[in-house]
Tab-separated table of C-alpha atoms and ligand atoms in Angstrom:
chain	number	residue	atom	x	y	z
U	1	UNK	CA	8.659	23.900	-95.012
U	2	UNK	CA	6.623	22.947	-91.660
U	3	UNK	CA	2.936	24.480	-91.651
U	4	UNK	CA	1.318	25.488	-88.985
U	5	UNK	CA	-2.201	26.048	-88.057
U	6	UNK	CA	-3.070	28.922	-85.654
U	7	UNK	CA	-6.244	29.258	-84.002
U	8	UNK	CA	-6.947	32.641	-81.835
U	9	UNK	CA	-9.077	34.577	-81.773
U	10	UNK	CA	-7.859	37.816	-80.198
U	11	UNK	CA	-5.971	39.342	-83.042
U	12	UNK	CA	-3.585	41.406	-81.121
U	13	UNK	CA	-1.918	37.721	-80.020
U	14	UNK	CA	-2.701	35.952	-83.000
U	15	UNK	CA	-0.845	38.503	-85.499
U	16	UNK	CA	2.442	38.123	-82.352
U	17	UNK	CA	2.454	34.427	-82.808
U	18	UNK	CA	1.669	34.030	-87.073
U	19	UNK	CA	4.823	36.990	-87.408
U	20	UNK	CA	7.150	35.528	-84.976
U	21	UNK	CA	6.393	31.635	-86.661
U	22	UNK	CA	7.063	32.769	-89.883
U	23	UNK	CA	10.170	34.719	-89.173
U	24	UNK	CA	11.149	31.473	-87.185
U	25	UNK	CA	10.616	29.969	-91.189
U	26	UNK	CA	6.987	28.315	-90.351
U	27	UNK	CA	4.804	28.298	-92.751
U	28	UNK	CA	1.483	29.587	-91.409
U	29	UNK	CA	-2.427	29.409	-91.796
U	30	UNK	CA	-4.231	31.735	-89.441
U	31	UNK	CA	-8.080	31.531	-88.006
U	32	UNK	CA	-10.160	32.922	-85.533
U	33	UNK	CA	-12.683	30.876	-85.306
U	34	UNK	CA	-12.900	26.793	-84.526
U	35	UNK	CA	-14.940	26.433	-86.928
U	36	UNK	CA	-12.737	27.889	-89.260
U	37	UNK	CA	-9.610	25.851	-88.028
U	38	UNK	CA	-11.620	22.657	-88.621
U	39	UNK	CA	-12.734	23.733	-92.362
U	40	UNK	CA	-8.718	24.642	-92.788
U	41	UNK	CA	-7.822	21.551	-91.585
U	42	UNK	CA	-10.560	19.466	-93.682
U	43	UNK	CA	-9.269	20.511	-96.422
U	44	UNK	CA	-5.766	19.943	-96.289
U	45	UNK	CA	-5.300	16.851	-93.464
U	46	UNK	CA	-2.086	15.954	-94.758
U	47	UNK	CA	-0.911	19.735	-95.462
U	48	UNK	CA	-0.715	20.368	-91.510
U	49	UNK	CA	2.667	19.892	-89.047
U	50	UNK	CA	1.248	21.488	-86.445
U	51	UNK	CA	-1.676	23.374	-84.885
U	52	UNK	CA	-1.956	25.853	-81.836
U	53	UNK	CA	-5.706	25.879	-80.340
U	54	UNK	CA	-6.251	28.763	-78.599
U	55	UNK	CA	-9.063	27.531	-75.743
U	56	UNK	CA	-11.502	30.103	-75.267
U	57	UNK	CA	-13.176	31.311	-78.584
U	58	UNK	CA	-16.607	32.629	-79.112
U	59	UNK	CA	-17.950	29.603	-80.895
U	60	UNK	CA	-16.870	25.917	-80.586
U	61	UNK	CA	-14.155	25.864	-77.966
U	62	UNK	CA	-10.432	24.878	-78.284
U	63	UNK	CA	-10.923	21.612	-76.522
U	64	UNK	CA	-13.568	20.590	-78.986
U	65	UNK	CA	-11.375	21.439	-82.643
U	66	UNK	CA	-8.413	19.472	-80.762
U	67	UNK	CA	-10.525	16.455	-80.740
U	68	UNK	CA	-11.973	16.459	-84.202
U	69	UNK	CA	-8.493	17.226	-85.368
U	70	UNK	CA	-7.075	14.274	-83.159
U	71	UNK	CA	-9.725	12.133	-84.586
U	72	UNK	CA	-8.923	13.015	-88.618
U	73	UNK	CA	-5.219	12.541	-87.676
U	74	UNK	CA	-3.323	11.245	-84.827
U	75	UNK	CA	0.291	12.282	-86.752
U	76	UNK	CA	-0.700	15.854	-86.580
U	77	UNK	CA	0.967	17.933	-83.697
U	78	UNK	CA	-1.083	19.937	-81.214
U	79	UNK	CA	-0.413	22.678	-78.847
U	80	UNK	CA	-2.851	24.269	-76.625
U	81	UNK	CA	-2.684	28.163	-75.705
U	82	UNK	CA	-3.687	28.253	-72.177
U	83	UNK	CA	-4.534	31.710	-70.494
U	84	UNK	CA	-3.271	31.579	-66.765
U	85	UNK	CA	-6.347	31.133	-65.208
U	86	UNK	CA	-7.249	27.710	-66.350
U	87	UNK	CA	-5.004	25.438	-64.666
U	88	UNK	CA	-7.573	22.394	-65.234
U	89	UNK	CA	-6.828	23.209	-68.983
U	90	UNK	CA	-3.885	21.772	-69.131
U	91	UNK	CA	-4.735	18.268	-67.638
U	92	UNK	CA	-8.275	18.274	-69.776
U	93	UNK	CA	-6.654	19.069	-73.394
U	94	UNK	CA	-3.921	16.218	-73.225
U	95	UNK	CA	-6.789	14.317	-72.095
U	96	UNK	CA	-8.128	15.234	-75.484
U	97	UNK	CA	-4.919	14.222	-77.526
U	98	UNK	CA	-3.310	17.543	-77.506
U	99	UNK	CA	0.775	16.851	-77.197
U	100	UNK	CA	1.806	20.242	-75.312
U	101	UNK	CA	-0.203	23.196	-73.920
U	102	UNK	CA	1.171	26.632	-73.140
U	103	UNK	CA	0.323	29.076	-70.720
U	104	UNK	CA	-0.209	32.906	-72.211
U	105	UNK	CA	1.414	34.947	-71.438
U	106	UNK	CA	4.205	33.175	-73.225
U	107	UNK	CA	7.485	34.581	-74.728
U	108	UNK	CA	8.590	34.067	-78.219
U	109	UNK	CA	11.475	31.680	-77.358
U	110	UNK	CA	9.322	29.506	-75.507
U	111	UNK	CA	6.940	28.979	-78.402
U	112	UNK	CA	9.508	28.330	-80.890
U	113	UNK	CA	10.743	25.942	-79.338
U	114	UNK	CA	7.476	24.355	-78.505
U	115	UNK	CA	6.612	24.294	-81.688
U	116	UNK	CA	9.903	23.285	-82.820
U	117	UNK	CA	9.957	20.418	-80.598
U	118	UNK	CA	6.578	19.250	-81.925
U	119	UNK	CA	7.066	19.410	-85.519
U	120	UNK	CA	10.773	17.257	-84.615
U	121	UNK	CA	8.508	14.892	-83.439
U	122	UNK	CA	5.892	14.948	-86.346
U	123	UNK	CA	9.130	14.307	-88.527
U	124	UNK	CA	10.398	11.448	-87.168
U	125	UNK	CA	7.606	9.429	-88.691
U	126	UNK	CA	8.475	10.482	-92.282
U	127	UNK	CA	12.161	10.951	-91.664
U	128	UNK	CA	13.369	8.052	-90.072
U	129	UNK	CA	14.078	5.134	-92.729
U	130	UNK	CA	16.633	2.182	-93.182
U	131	UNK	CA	16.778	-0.337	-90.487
U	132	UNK	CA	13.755	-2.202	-89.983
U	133	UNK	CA	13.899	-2.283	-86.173
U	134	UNK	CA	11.009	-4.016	-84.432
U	135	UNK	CA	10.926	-4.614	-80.843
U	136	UNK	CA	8.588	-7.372	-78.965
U	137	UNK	CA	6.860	-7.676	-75.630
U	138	UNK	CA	4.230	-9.810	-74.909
U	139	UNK	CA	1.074	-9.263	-77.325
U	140	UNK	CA	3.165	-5.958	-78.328
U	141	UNK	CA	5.144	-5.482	-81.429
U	142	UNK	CA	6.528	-1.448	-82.139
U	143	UNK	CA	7.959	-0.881	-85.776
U	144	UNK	CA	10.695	1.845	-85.102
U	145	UNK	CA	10.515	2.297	-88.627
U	146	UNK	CA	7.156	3.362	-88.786
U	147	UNK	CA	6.258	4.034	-85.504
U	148	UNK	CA	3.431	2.222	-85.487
U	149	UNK	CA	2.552	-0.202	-82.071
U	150	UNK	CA	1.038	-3.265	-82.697
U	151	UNK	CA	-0.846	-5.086	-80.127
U	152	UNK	CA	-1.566	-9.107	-80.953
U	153	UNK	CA	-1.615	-7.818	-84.677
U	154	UNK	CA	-3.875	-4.745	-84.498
U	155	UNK	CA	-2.208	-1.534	-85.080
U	156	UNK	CA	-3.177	0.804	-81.699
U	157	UNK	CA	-3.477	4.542	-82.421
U	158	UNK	CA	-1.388	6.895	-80.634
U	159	UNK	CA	-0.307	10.330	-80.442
U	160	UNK	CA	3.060	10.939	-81.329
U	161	UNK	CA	3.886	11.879	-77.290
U	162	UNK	CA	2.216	8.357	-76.489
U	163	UNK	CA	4.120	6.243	-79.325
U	164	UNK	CA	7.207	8.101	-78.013
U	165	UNK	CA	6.950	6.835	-74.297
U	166	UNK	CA	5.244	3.388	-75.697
U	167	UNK	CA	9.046	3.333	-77.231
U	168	UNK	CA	11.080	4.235	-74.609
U	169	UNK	CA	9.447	1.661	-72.435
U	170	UNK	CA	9.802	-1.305	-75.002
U	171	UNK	CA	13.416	-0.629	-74.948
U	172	UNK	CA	13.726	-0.440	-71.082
U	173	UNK	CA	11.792	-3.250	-69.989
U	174	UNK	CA	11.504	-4.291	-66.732
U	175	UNK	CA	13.317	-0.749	-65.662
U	176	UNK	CA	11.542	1.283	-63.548
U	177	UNK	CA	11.685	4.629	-64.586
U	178	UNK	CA	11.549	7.813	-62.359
U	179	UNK	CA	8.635	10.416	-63.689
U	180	UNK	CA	11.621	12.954	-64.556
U	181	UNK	CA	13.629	10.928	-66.614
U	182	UNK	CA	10.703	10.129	-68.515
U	183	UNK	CA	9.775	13.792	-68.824
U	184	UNK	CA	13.165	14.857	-69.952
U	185	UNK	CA	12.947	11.780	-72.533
U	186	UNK	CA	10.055	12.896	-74.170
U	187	UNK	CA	9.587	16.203	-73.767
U	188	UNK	CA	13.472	17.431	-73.716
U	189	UNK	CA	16.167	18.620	-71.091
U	190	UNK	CA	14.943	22.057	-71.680
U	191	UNK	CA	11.471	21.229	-70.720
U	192	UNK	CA	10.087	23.004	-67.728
U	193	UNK	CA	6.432	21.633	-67.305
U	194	UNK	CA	5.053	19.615	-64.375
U	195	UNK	CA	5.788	15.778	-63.899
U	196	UNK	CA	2.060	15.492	-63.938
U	197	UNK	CA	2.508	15.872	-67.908
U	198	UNK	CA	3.555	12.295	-67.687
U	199	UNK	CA	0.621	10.829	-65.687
U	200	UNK	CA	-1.775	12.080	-67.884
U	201	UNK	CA	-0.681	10.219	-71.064
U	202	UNK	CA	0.131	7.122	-69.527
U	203	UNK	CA	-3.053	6.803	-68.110
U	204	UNK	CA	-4.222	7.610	-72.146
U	205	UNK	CA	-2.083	4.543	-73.223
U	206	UNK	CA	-3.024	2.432	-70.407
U	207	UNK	CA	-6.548	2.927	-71.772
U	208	UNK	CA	-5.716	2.676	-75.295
U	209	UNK	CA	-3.336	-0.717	-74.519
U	210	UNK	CA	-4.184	-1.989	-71.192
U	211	UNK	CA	-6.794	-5.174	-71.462
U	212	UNK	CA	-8.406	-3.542	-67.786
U	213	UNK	CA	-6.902	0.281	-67.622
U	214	UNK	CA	-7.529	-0.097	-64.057
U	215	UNK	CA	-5.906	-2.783	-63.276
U	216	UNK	CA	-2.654	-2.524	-65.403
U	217	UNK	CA	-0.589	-5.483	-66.390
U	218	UNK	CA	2.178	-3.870	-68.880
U	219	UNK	CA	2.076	-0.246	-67.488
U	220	UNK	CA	3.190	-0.721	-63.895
U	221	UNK	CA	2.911	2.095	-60.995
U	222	UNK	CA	5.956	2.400	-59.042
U	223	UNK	CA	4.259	4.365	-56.407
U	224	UNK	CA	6.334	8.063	-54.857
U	225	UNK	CA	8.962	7.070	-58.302
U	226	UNK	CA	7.282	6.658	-61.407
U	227	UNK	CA	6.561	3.567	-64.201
U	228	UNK	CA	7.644	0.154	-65.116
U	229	UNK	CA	6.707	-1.448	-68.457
U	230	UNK	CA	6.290	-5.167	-68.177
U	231	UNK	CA	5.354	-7.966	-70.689
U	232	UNK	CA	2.633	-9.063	-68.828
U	233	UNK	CA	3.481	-12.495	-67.461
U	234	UNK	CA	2.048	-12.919	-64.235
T	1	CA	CA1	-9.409	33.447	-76.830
């Protein structure tokens, strides 16, 4: 059963989201505090699918419990709950490493199937087995197998969201490909979020991959369309 951390801490909102994940068959830890979240999560780091970080909180904010979770594991799937107001939210917390943010108020279909989509991804990295597939391009070598991107040897970390586009890019080189179709890719056909989603973790891998983020050689701008991966070669 997928477990789920929930972090709010208006009660009304938090008891709406833990009853409608567990009738959704989530299993689900509940805080109200960030500090509490992080002690939850200390404990158990491997016990955890999924967490939703509610931003505003009276202590420690939800921007600061997604990083300390993002830097104790990278595997772990994180949604922010974003009240209306705070449209700089969403931009700042997948800045942070969080994979998905939504925007309260939200309806109970749309969270599912956040969170579904999430913990899909968070499975693929224990599910998938058999064929060792590994792909190559330039100093970059991706295990499909283990999802794991290797540049000249040295394993780079990434979010499941960035391994995700690091993959569809390795196996569409030299394609540009239009913001949209990289959206839909990653993020599903469902998916109703801004383009602007997929700006913000590129430029994340370009600084996690890129020798001079700035100046990228594998991540290339198609400018008004979207992104071209290249090996590098000048
Ligand atoms: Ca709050």
């Amino acid at each position: 059963m997928k477990r789920i951390l929930v972090l709010e801490d208006e009660d009304s909102i938090r008891e709406f989201v833990v009853l409608n994940l567990k009738r959704s068959g989530y299993e689900v830890v509940e805080v109200s505090t960030g500090e509490a979240a992080i002690d939850a999560f200390s404990k158990d780091p491997e016990g955890f699918d999924c967490a939703l970080l509610d931003i505003m909180l009276p202590g420690i904010d939800g921007f600061e419990v997604c990083r300390r979770l993002r830097q104790k594991s990278e595997k772990l799937g994180i949604i922010m709950l974003s009240a209306k107001s705070q449209e700089m939210d969403k931009v700042s917390s997948l800045m942070i490493g969080a994979d998905d943010y939504i925007t309260k108020p939200f309806s109970i279909s749309e969270l599912i199937a956040r969170v579904d989509a999430v913990c899909r991804r968070v499975g693929l990295t224990e599910l998938r087995s058999g064929d060792e597939n590994e792909l190559h391009s330039g100093p970059f070598t991706i295990n499909l197998k283990s999802r794991v991107v290797m540049k000249n040897g040295t394993p780079v970390n990434l979010t499941q969201v960035e391994y995700q586009i690091m993959e569809y890019f390795l196996k569409n080189q030299n394609t540009a490909l239009d913001r949209l179709s990289i959206l839909r890719h990653i993020w599903g056909e469902s998916y109703y979020g801004e383009e602007k989603i997929v700006d913000v973790n590129i430029r994340r891998i370009r600084m996690k991959i890129e020798d001079e983020p700035s100046n990228p050689r594998y991540i290339i701008t198609i400018w008004g369309y979207g992104y071209k991966w290249s090996a590098g070669s000048e």
